[in-house]
Coordinates of C-alpha atoms and ligand atoms in Angstrom, one line a residue:
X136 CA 70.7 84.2 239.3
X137 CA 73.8 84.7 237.2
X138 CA 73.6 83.6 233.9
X139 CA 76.6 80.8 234.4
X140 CA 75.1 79.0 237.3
X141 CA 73.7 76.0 237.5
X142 CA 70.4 74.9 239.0
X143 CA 70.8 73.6 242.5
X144 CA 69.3 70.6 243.1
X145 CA 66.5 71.8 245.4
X146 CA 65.9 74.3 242.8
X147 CA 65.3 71.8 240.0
X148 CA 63.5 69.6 242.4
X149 CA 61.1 72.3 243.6
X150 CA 60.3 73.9 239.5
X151 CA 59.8 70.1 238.5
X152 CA 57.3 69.5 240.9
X153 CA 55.6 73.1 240.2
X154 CA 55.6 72.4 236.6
X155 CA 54.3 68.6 236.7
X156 CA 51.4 68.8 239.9
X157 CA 50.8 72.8 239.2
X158 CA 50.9 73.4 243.0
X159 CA 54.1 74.2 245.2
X160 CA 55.3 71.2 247.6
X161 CA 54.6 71.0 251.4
X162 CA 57.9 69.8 252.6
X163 CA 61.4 69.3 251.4
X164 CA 64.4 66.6 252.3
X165 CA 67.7 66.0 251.1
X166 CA 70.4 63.2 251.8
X167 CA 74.2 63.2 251.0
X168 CA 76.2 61.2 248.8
X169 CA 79.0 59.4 250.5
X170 CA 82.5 58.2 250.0
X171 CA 84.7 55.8 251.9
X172 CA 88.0 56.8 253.2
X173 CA 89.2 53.4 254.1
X174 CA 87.6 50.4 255.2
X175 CA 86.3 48.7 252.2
X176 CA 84.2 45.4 252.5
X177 CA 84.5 45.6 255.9
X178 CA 80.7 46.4 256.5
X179 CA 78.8 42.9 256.1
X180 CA 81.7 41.6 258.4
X181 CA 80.6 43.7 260.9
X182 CA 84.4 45.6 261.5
X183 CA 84.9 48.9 260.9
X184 CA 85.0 51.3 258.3
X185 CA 85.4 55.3 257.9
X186 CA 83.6 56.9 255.5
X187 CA 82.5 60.6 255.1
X188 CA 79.0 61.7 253.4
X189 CA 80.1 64.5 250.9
X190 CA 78.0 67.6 249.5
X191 CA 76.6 66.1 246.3
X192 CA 72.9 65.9 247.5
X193 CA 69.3 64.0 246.3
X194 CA 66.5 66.8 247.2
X195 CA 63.0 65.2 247.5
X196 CA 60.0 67.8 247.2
X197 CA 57.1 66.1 248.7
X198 CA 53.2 66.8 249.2
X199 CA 50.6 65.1 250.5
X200 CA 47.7 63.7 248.8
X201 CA 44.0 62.9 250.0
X202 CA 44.4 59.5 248.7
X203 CA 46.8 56.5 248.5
X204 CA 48.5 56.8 245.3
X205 CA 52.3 57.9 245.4
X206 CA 53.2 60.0 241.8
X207 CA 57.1 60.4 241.5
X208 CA 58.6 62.9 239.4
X209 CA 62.1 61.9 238.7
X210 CA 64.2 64.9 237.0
X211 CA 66.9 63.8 236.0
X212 CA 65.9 60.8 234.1
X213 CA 65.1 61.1 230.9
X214 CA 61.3 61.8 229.9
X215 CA 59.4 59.0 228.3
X216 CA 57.4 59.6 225.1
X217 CA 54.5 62.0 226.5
X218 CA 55.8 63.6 229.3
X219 CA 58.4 66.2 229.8
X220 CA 60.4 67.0 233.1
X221 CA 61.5 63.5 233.7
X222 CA 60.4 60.2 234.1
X223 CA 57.5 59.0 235.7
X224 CA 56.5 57.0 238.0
X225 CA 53.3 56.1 240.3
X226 CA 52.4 53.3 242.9
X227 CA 49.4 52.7 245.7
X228 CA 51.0 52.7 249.6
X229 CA 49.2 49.0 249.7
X230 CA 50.8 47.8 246.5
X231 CA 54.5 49.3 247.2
X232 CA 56.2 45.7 248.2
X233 CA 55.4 44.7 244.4
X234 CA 58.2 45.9 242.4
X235 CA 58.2 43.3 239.6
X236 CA 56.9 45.6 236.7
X237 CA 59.0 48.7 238.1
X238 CA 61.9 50.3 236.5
X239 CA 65.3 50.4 239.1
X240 CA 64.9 53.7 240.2
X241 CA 61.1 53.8 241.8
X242 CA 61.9 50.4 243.6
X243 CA 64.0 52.3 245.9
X244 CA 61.3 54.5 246.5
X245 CA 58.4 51.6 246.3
X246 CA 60.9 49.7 248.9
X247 CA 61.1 52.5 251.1
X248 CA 57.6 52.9 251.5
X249 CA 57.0 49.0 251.9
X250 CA 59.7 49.1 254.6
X251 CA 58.4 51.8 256.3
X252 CA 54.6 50.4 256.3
X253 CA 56.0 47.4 257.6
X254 CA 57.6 48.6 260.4
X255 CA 54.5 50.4 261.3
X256 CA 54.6 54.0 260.0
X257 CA 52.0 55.8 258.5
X258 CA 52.7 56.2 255.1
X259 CA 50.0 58.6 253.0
X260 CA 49.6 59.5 249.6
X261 CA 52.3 61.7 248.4
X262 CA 53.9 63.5 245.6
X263 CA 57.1 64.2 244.9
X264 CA 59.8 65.3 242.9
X265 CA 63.5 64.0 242.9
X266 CA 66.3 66.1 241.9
X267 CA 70.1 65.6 242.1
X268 CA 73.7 66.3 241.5
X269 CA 75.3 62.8 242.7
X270 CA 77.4 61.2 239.7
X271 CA 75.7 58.1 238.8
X272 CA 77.3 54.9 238.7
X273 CA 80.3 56.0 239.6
X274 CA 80.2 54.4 243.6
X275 CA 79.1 57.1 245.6
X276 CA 75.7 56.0 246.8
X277 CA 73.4 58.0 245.3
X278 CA 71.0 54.8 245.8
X279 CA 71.4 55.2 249.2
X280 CA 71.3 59.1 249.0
X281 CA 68.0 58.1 247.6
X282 CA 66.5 56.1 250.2
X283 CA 67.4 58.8 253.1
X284 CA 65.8 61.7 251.4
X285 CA 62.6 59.6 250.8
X286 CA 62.4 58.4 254.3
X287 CA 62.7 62.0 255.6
X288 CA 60.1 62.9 253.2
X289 CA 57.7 60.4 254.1
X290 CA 58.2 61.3 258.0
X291 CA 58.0 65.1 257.5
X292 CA 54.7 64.1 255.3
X293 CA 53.5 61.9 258.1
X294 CA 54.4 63.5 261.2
X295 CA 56.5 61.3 262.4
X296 CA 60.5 60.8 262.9
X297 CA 62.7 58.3 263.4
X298 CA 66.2 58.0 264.9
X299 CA 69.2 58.3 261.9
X300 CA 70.3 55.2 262.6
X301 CA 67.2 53.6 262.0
X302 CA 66.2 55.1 258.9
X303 CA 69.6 54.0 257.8
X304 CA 68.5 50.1 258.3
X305 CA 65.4 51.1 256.6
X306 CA 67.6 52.3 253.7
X307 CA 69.2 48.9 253.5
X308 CA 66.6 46.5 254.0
X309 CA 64.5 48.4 251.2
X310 CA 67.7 48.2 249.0
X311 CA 68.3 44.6 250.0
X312 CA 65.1 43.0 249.7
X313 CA 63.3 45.6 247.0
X314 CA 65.9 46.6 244.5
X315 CA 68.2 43.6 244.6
X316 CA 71.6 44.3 246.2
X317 CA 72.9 42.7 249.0
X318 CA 75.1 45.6 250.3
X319 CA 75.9 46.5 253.8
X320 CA 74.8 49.2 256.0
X321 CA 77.7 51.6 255.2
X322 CA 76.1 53.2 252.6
X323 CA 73.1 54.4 254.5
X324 CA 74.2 55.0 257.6
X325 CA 77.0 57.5 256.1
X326 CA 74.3 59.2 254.1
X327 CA 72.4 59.2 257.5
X328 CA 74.9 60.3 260.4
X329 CA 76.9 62.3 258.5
X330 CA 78.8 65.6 260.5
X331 CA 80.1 68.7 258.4
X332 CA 84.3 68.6 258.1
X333 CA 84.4 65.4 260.1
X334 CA 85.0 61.6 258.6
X335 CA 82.8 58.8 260.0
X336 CA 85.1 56.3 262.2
X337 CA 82.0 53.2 262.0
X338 CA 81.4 50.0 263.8
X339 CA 79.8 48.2 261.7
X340 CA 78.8 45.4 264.3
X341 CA 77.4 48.2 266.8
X342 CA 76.6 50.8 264.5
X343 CA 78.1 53.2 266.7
X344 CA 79.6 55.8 264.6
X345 CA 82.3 58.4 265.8
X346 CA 82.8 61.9 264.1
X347 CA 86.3 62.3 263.6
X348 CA 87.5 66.2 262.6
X349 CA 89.5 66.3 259.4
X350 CA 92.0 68.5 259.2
X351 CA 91.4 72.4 258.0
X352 CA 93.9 71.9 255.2
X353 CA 92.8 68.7 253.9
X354 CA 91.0 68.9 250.4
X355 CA 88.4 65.4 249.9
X356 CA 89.2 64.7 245.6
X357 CA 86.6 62.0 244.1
X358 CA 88.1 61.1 240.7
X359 CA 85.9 59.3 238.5
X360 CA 87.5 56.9 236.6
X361 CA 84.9 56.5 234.5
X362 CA 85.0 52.5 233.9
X363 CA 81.7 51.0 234.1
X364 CA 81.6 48.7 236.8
X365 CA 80.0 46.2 235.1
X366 CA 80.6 43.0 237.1
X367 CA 79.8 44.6 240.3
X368 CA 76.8 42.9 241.3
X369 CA 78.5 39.3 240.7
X370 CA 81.6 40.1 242.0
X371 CA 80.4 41.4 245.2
X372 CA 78.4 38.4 246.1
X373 CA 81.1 36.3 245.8
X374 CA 83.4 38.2 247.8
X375 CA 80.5 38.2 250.6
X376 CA 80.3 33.9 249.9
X377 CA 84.0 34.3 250.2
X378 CA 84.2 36.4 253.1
X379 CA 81.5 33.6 254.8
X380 CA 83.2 30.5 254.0
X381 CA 86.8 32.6 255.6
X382 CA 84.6 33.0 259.1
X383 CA 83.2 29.8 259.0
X384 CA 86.7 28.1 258.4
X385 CA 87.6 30.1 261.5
X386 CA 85.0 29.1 263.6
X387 CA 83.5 32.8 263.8
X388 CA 80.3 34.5 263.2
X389 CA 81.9 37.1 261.2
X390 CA 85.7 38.3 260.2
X391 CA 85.4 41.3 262.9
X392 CA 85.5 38.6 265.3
X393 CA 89.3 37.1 263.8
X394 CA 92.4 38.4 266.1
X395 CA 95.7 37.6 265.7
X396 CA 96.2 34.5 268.0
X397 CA 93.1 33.0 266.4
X398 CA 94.6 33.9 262.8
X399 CA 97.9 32.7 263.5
X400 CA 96.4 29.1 264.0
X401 CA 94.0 28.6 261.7
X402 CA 94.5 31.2 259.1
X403 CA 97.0 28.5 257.5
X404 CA 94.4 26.3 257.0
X405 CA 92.0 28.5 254.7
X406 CA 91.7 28.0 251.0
X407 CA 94.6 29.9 249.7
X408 CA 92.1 32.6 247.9
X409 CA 89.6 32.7 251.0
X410 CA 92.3 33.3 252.9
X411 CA 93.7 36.8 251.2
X412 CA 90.0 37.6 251.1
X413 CA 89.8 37.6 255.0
X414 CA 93.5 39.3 255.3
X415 CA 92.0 42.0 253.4
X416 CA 88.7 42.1 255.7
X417 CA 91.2 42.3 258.9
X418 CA 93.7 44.4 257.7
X419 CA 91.3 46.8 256.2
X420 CA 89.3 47.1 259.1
X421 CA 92.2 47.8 261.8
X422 CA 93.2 50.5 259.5
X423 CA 90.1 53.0 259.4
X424 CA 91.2 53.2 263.7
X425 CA 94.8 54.1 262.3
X426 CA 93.7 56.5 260.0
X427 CA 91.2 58.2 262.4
X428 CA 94.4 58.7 264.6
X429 CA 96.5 60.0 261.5
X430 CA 93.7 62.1 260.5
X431 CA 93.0 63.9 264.2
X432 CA 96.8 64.2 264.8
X433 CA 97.3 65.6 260.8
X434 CA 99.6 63.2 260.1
X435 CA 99.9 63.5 256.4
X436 CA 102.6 60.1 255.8
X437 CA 100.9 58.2 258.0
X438 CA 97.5 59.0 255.8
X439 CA 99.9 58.6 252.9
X440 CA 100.6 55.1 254.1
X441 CA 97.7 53.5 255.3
X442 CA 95.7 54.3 252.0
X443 CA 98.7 52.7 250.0
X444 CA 98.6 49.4 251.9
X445 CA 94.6 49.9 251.7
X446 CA 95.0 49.9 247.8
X447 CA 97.2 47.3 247.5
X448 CA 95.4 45.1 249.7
X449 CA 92.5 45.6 247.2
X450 CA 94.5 44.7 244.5
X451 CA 96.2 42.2 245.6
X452 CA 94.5 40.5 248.1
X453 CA 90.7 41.3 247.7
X454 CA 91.4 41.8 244.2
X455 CA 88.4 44.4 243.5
X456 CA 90.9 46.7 241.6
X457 CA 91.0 47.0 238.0
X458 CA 94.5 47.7 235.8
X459 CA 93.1 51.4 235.2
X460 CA 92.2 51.8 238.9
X461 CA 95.7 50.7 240.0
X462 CA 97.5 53.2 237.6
X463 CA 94.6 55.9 238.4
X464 CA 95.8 55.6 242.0
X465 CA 99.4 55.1 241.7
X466 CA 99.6 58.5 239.6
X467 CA 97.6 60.2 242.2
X468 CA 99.6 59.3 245.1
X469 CA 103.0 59.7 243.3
X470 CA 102.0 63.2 243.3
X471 CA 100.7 63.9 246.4
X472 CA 103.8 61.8 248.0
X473 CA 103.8 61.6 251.5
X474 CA 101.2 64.7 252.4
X475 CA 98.1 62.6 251.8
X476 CA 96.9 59.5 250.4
X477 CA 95.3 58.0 247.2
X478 CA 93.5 54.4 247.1
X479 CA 89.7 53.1 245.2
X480 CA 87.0 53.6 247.2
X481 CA 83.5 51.7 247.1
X482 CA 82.4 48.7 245.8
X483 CA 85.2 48.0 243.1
X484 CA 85.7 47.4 239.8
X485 CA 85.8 50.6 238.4
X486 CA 84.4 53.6 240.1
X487 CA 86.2 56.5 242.1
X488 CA 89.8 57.1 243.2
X489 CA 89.5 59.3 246.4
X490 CA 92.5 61.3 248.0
X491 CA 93.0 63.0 250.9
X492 CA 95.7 66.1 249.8
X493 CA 96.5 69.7 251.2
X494 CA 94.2 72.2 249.0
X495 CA 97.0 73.4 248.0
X496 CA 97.8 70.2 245.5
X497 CA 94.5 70.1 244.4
X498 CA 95.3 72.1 241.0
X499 CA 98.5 69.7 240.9
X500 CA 96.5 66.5 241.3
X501 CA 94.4 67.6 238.5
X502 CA 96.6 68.6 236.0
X503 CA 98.2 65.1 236.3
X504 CA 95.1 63.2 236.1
X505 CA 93.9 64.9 233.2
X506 CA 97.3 64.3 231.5
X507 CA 98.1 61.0 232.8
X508 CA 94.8 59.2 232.5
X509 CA 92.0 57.6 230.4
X510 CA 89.7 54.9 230.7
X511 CA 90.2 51.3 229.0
X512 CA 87.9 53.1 226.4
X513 CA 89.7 56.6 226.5
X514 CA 87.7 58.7 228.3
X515 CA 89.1 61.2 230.7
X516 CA 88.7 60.7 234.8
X517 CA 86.1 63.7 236.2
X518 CA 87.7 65.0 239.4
X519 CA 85.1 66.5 242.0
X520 CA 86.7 68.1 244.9
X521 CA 84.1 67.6 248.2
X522 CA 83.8 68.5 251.5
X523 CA 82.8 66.3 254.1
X524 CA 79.3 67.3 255.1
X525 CA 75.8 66.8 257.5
X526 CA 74.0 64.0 256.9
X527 CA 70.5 63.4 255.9
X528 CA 67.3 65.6 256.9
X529 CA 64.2 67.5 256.1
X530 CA 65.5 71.2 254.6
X531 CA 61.5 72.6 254.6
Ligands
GLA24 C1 79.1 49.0 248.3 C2 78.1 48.5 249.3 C3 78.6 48.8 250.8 C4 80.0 48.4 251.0 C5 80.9 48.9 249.9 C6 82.3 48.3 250.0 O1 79.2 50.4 248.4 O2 76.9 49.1 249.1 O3 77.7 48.2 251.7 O4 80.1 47.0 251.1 O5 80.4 48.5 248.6 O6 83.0 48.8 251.1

């Protein structure tokens, strides 16, 4: 190993569980990161979105144990007092559905083991070790990373599989009802289904996903903004009550189920802020099937212009943008003009920027965000240039 390079992730995973259990691990699993392309929100309305999993990865190293306790090794946390390696954590299989006492990270794991035992599966003891290189906090699911490479763990541990899509509603019911956050199924399933070099064109109602090639050329740039996205949690439910109270207005189960003759009549009538709520959800969500056609038919302004109106419609209509995020994204797509597009992806609030660009810009784009850009509290914007990869599985 050369002196300069950093530890992969199943590296660190696999030397923290040697050095905390003294014995090497059985198996090994990993699950990507993800980031959306376009489509934001759209997911608990059941339209579309089209997101890609990228090659930021959790690696879980996993053995089995004669008994029922689960000991987690988490290395990249920060050791309490008498340990060293990481933080700690340990739970019995029977005991995994309380998560009252635990710390945020081990109730993804403790959820995914309750989920898993509740739908059945045989879920032994285990051991493991969890080492990553996701940015944290920063909107690119590495909760949902998380939950994938524990489920694969478990079922490589236990003999048993189950079909991606499925572990992806595992993912979210153990993230909804065990660790507190009402998100959608995007996260998971992207983490889940993803296909090297191809985005993620996702129905969100059927959960039918389609791979859609990205161009050779086409470089995926995650800037970190670095603002902390403090009133996500808040925020997000509201938008979801808001999102709600559009459809009911409507007379629909859900926004996905709004066309244009429908809107025409009885958009009107909406609450004036409800109302650019669910012309966000609509127009969002017919414009991941315009960008999967810009994308297979490398249509660099029409990419340009569909993550424009995406942006503004966050901003303006959704209003999940922040005055940082706006300028972030407006100095990023000024310079890529009309060869690729710029707009915040995830949640809101603060987060990531994502562009789609020619490699060739990517030195370019970077030059310009370092110089044109800090944070309310003036810290720079970390760019990570990613590649659209596989989703989810068991490496060993
Ligand atoms: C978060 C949630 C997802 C989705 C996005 C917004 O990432 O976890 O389910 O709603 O926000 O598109």
């Amino acid at each position: 190993m050369s002196q300069d390079r950093q530890a992969t992730p199943r590296e660190r995973a696999v030397q923290g569980f040697e050095r905390a259990f003294g014995h090497a691990p059985e198996r090994l699993s990993r699950a990507p990161a993800r980031v959306n392309l376009i489509g934001e929100h759209t997911d608990y309305n059941e339209g579309f979105a089209m997101p890609c999993a990228i090659d930021r990865d959790t690696v879980v190293a996993a053995a089995r144990r004669d008994d029922d306790v689960v000991e987690v090794l988490a290395c990249d946390l920060p050791a309490e007092a008498d340990v060293d390696g990481g933080a700690r954590g340990r739970f019995r299989t029977g005991d995994a559905a309380d998560v009252s006492a635990s710390p945020q990270w081990l109730r993804y794991v403790q959820g995914m083991v309750a989920v898993l035992r509740e739908q059945g599966h045989v879920v032994g003891g285990a051991t493991l070790s969890i080492a990553g290189n996701v940015p944290q906090g920063a909107g690119l699911s590495s909760s949902a990373s998380l939950e994938m490479a524990i489920g694969h763990a478990f079922s490589a541990l236990n003999g048993w599989a189950l079909p991606p899509t499925t572990m992806a509603l595992a993912g979210q019911r153990a993230e909804n009802v065990y660790a507190g956050c009402r998100c959608g199924v995007l996260d998971q399933l992207s983490s889940s289904l993803g296909v090297k070099g191809h985005a993620l064109l996702m129905d969100c109602r059927s959960l039918e996903v389609r791979p859609i090639p990205m161009p050779e050329d086409i470089a995926v740039l995650v800037v970190d903004s670095k603002i902390q996205r403090g009133l996500v949690d808040s925020e997000y439910n509201l938008r979801r009550q808001q999102c709600e109270a559009a459809a009911k207005g409507l007379g629909v189960k859900a926004l996905r189920d709004v066309d244009d003759a429908l809107w025409s009549r009885l958009g009107g009538q909406l609450d004036p802020v409800v109302r650019r709520r669910a012309r966000h959800i609509i127009s969002d969500s017919h414009r991941c099937a315009g960008l999967a056609d810009a994308l297979s038919r490398g249509d660099f302004a029409a990419i340009a212009h569909l993550m424009r109106e995406s942006h503004w419609s966050m901003r303006d209509d959704f209003e999940i943008t922040v005055p940082a995020i706006d300028a972030l994204a407006a100095l990023m797509q000024d310079v890529i003009g009309d060869h690729g597009g710029a707009r915040m992806t995830g949640g809101g609030f603060g987060g990531c920027v994502i562009a789609l660009a020619p490699r060739a810009m990517v030195d370019e784009i970077r030059v310009a965000v370092e110089r044109g850009y800090r944070s309310p509290d003036g810290r720079a914007a970390e760019v990570h240039v990613c590649a659209a990869s596989d989703g989810a599985g068991v490496l060993a």
